[in-house]
Short mmCIF file of C-alpha atoms in Angstrom, two decimals:
data_model
loop_
_atom_site.label_atom_id
_atom_site.label_comp_id
_atom_site.label_asym_id
_atom_site.label_seq_id
_atom_site.Cartn_x
_atom_site.Cartn_y
_atom_site.Cartn_z
CA MET A 1 -40.02 -138.79 -80.50
CA GLN A 2 -39.76 -135.04 -79.40
CA GLY A 3 -37.40 -132.46 -79.05
CA TYR A 4 -36.38 -128.73 -79.12
CA ILE A 5 -34.08 -127.51 -81.90
CA LEU A 6 -30.96 -126.19 -80.57
CA LYS A 7 -29.14 -125.31 -83.66
CA ILE A 8 -29.29 -125.41 -87.50
CA THR A 9 -26.01 -125.17 -89.34
CA LYS A 10 -26.03 -125.06 -93.17
CA SER A 11 -24.32 -128.05 -94.95
CA ILE A 12 -24.44 -128.80 -98.68
CA LYS A 13 -26.54 -126.76 -101.02
CA GLU A 14 -29.83 -126.87 -99.24
CA ASP A 15 -29.18 -129.45 -96.67
CA VAL A 16 -28.55 -128.55 -92.90
CA ILE A 17 -27.46 -130.26 -89.74
CA VAL A 18 -29.79 -129.87 -87.09
CA LYS A 19 -29.03 -130.43 -83.17
CA ILE A 20 -31.85 -131.50 -81.15
CA LEU A 21 -32.55 -131.87 -77.67
CA SER A 22 -34.33 -134.86 -76.52
CA PRO A 23 -35.31 -135.95 -72.77
CA ASN A 24 -32.02 -137.86 -72.66
CA HIS A 25 -29.79 -137.32 -75.87
CA TYR A 26 -28.51 -134.38 -77.61
CA TYR A 27 -28.96 -135.68 -81.19
CA THR A 28 -26.79 -134.15 -84.43
CA LEU A 29 -29.02 -134.98 -87.46
CA TYR A 30 -28.76 -134.47 -91.23
CA ARG A 31 -31.70 -133.04 -93.20
CA PHE A 32 -31.82 -133.21 -97.11
CA TYR A 33 -33.26 -129.77 -98.39
CA GLY A 34 -33.90 -128.46 -94.99
CA ALA A 35 -33.40 -124.95 -95.95
CA ARG A 36 -36.71 -125.42 -97.81
CA HIS A 37 -38.45 -126.18 -94.71
CA THR A 38 -40.01 -123.39 -92.33
CA ILE A 39 -40.69 -126.04 -89.62
CA LEU A 40 -36.94 -126.18 -88.83
CA TYR A 41 -36.59 -123.26 -86.69
CA THR A 42 -34.12 -122.60 -83.76
CA GLY A 43 -35.90 -123.10 -80.44
CA ARG A 44 -39.12 -124.90 -81.79
CA LYS A 45 -40.27 -127.94 -80.43
CA ILE A 46 -40.69 -130.76 -83.03
CA ASP A 47 -41.96 -134.40 -83.27
CA PHE A 48 -39.45 -136.27 -85.22
CA GLU A 49 -38.17 -139.55 -86.33
CA ILE A 50 -34.56 -141.05 -86.90
CA GLU A 51 -33.36 -142.87 -89.93
CA TYR A 52 -29.84 -144.80 -89.35
CA HIS A 53 -27.39 -145.27 -92.02
CA GLY A 54 -24.16 -147.07 -90.17
CA VAL A 55 -21.51 -144.73 -89.67
CA TYR A 56 -23.33 -141.68 -91.59
CA THR A 57 -24.76 -138.85 -89.78
CA PRO A 58 -28.16 -140.14 -89.03
CA LYS A 59 -31.16 -138.41 -91.08
CA LEU A 60 -34.32 -136.32 -89.71
CA ARG A 61 -37.26 -137.52 -90.71
CA ASN A 62 -41.11 -137.18 -90.63
CA ILE A 63 -41.09 -133.65 -88.84
CA MET A 64 -43.90 -132.16 -87.13
CA HIS A 65 -43.89 -128.66 -85.53
CA LEU A 66 -45.88 -128.66 -82.16
CA SER A 67 -46.54 -125.08 -81.94
CA ARG A 68 -46.75 -122.51 -78.95
CA ASP A 69 -48.36 -119.24 -78.44
CA TYR A 70 -45.11 -117.23 -78.18
CA GLU A 71 -44.08 -117.81 -81.47
CA THR A 72 -46.35 -115.03 -82.66
CA GLN A 73 -44.32 -112.41 -80.66
CA LEU A 74 -41.14 -111.72 -82.31
CA ASP A 75 -39.33 -110.26 -79.27
CA LYS A 76 -40.06 -113.26 -77.31
CA VAL A 77 -38.94 -115.72 -80.04
CA TYR A 78 -35.41 -113.72 -80.37
CA VAL A 79 -34.84 -114.08 -76.71
CA TRP A 80 -35.82 -117.70 -76.56
CA GLN A 81 -33.66 -118.41 -79.84
CA GLN A 82 -30.84 -116.73 -77.84
CA PHE A 83 -31.18 -118.81 -74.80
CA CYS A 84 -31.21 -122.26 -76.88
CA ASN A 85 -28.04 -120.77 -78.48
CA LEU A 86 -26.24 -120.72 -75.50
CA LEU A 87 -27.46 -124.02 -74.20
CA ASP A 88 -26.14 -125.71 -77.49
CA LYS A 89 -23.06 -124.16 -76.54
CA HIS A 90 -23.12 -125.01 -72.98
CA LEU A 91 -23.97 -128.90 -74.20
CA TYR A 92 -21.60 -128.70 -77.33
CA ASP A 93 -19.62 -131.97 -76.71
CA THR A 94 -22.32 -133.72 -75.14
CA LYS A 95 -24.34 -136.64 -76.27
CA ASP A 96 -26.32 -138.36 -73.61
CA VAL A 97 -27.89 -135.59 -71.28
CA ASP A 98 -29.84 -135.81 -68.05
CA SER A 99 -33.86 -135.08 -68.70
CA PHE A 100 -33.24 -131.80 -66.57
CA TYR A 101 -32.29 -130.06 -69.64
CA PHE A 102 -35.23 -131.17 -71.66
CA GLU A 103 -37.53 -130.39 -69.02
CA LEU A 104 -36.12 -127.01 -68.09
CA LEU A 105 -37.28 -125.79 -71.80
CA ASP A 106 -40.34 -127.73 -71.73
CA THR A 107 -41.63 -126.30 -68.25
CA HIS A 108 -40.66 -122.47 -69.15
CA VAL A 109 -41.82 -122.38 -72.85
CA LYS A 110 -45.42 -122.73 -71.58
CA LEU A 111 -44.73 -119.73 -69.64
CA LEU A 112 -43.29 -117.68 -72.34
CA ALA A 113 -46.25 -116.34 -73.97
CA LYS A 114 -47.53 -114.45 -70.77
CA GLN A 115 -43.96 -113.82 -69.18
CA ASN A 116 -41.22 -111.34 -70.00
CA ALA A 117 -39.09 -113.50 -71.61
CA LYS A 118 -35.65 -111.68 -70.40
CA ARG A 119 -36.92 -112.59 -66.82
CA LEU A 120 -37.99 -116.09 -67.61
CA VAL A 121 -34.54 -116.97 -69.13
CA CYS A 122 -32.86 -115.34 -66.49
CA CYS A 123 -34.85 -117.48 -63.84
CA MET A 124 -34.11 -120.85 -66.29
CA GLN A 125 -30.43 -119.98 -65.87
CA ALA A 126 -30.47 -120.05 -62.11
CA HIS A 127 -32.20 -123.26 -61.91
CA LEU A 128 -29.43 -124.52 -64.68
CA LEU A 129 -26.55 -123.23 -62.20
CA GLU A 130 -28.29 -124.84 -59.16
CA PHE A 131 -28.92 -128.21 -60.92
CA GLU A 132 -25.22 -128.10 -61.85
CA GLY A 133 -23.81 -127.11 -58.35
CA ARG A 134 -22.65 -123.94 -59.73
CA LEU A 135 -25.20 -121.47 -57.93
CA TYR A 136 -22.91 -118.86 -56.14
CA GLN A 137 -24.02 -119.10 -52.51
CA GLU A 138 -21.03 -117.41 -50.76
CA ASP A 139 -21.40 -113.63 -49.00
CA LYS A 140 -18.02 -113.15 -50.32
CA CYS A 141 -16.04 -112.01 -53.47
CA PHE A 142 -15.35 -114.79 -55.93
CA ILE A 143 -12.06 -112.78 -56.85
CA CYS A 144 -10.40 -111.50 -53.57
CA ASP A 145 -12.64 -113.25 -50.85
CA ALA A 146 -13.72 -110.05 -49.15
CA LEU A 147 -16.92 -109.56 -47.67
CA LEU A 148 -19.67 -108.36 -49.85
CA HIS A 149 -21.40 -104.90 -49.55
CA ASP A 150 -24.90 -104.06 -50.30
CA GLU A 151 -23.97 -103.30 -54.33
CA VAL A 152 -22.40 -106.13 -55.85
CA ALA A 153 -20.91 -106.54 -59.18
CA ILE A 154 -22.60 -109.81 -60.97
CA THR A 155 -20.33 -111.39 -63.46
CA ARG A 156 -20.46 -114.92 -66.12
CA GLY A 157 -22.38 -117.43 -64.50
CA PHE A 158 -24.14 -115.35 -62.06
CA LEU A 159 -21.00 -114.90 -59.64
CA LEU A 160 -20.83 -112.07 -57.29
CA ALA A 161 -17.60 -109.78 -56.73
CA CYS A 162 -16.63 -106.58 -55.34
CA PRO A 163 -17.17 -103.94 -57.93
CA SER A 164 -13.76 -102.67 -57.71
CA CYS A 165 -12.67 -106.12 -58.72
CA VAL A 166 -14.29 -105.90 -61.83
CA VAL A 167 -13.73 -103.94 -65.02
CA ALA A 168 -16.81 -102.06 -66.11
CA PRO A 169 -18.88 -104.09 -63.57
CA ILE A 170 -22.52 -104.52 -63.61
CA CYS A 171 -23.74 -103.69 -59.97
CA VAL A 172 -27.00 -105.12 -58.45
CA ASN A 173 -28.40 -105.11 -54.63
CA LYS A 174 -26.96 -108.02 -52.91
CA LYS A 175 -30.08 -108.80 -51.06
CA GLN A 176 -32.02 -108.92 -54.36
CA ILE A 177 -30.03 -111.07 -56.14
CA PHE A 178 -29.51 -113.56 -53.36
CA GLN A 179 -33.31 -113.74 -52.98
CA PHE A 180 -33.41 -114.60 -56.47
CA PHE A 181 -30.99 -117.31 -56.13
CA THR A 182 -33.07 -118.59 -53.32
CA THR A 183 -36.30 -118.29 -55.01
CA LYS A 184 -35.79 -118.29 -58.84
CA SER A 185 -37.92 -115.31 -59.30
CA LEU A 186 -37.15 -111.87 -60.32
CA ILE A 187 -40.66 -110.43 -58.96
CA ASN A 188 -38.99 -108.02 -56.85
CA MET A 189 -36.27 -106.45 -59.18
CA GLN A 190 -37.08 -103.94 -61.74
CA ASP A 191 -36.73 -104.36 -65.54
CA TYR A 192 -33.76 -102.33 -65.59
CA ASP A 193 -32.12 -104.69 -63.48
CA CYS A 194 -33.23 -107.53 -65.24
CA ALA A 195 -32.36 -106.83 -68.49
CA ARG A 196 -28.78 -106.23 -66.82
CA LEU A 197 -28.96 -109.80 -65.73
CA TYR A 198 -29.76 -110.69 -69.30
CA GLU A 199 -26.63 -109.12 -70.53
CA ILE A 200 -24.86 -111.25 -68.07
CA LEU A 201 -26.44 -114.31 -69.49
CA LEU A 202 -25.63 -113.63 -72.76
CA GLN A 203 -22.04 -113.99 -71.95
CA GLY A 204 -22.38 -117.62 -71.53
CA LEU A 205 -24.21 -120.43 -68.98
#
């Protein structure tokens, strides 16, 4: 079985609790002496087996790291891990999951070595919002319902508002942000604007 490690939590001594996203399930597994194993790293894709023990937390066994080229670039590793942490919080109480979430990671991790990591995860967020029916498509402020002008404030979940309706707003060009929502591509946005979108993403999926 294959999956992505989204979270690792220390348990007793060197044991760890590992949360792994597979195509159809979000597993919480126990690993004895897991702190000793450098394979266990947030964001990594692994091949693994599960050993069940009645009512106890299943054990993570026979782990094999499925390496990717981006893992030699620490700045990209960090951004990827940040997104995985956010996805863990988003799926926190979920066990059975749609294959979309695994495929979202599996598709985009292949692009990570050659693309700007912050741009990539922002595009992943747009895909996720669209899948969940939460991608904002209204030409009006989600707070006051007024029509949006050329510069709009973007908030958590990529919701759009009047700059005057938001405390310390992060503003973007309305035409560009709607183009991004349509294409799921940031090719027409400057790095500075993409970095600000990334700041919004870090607030939560």
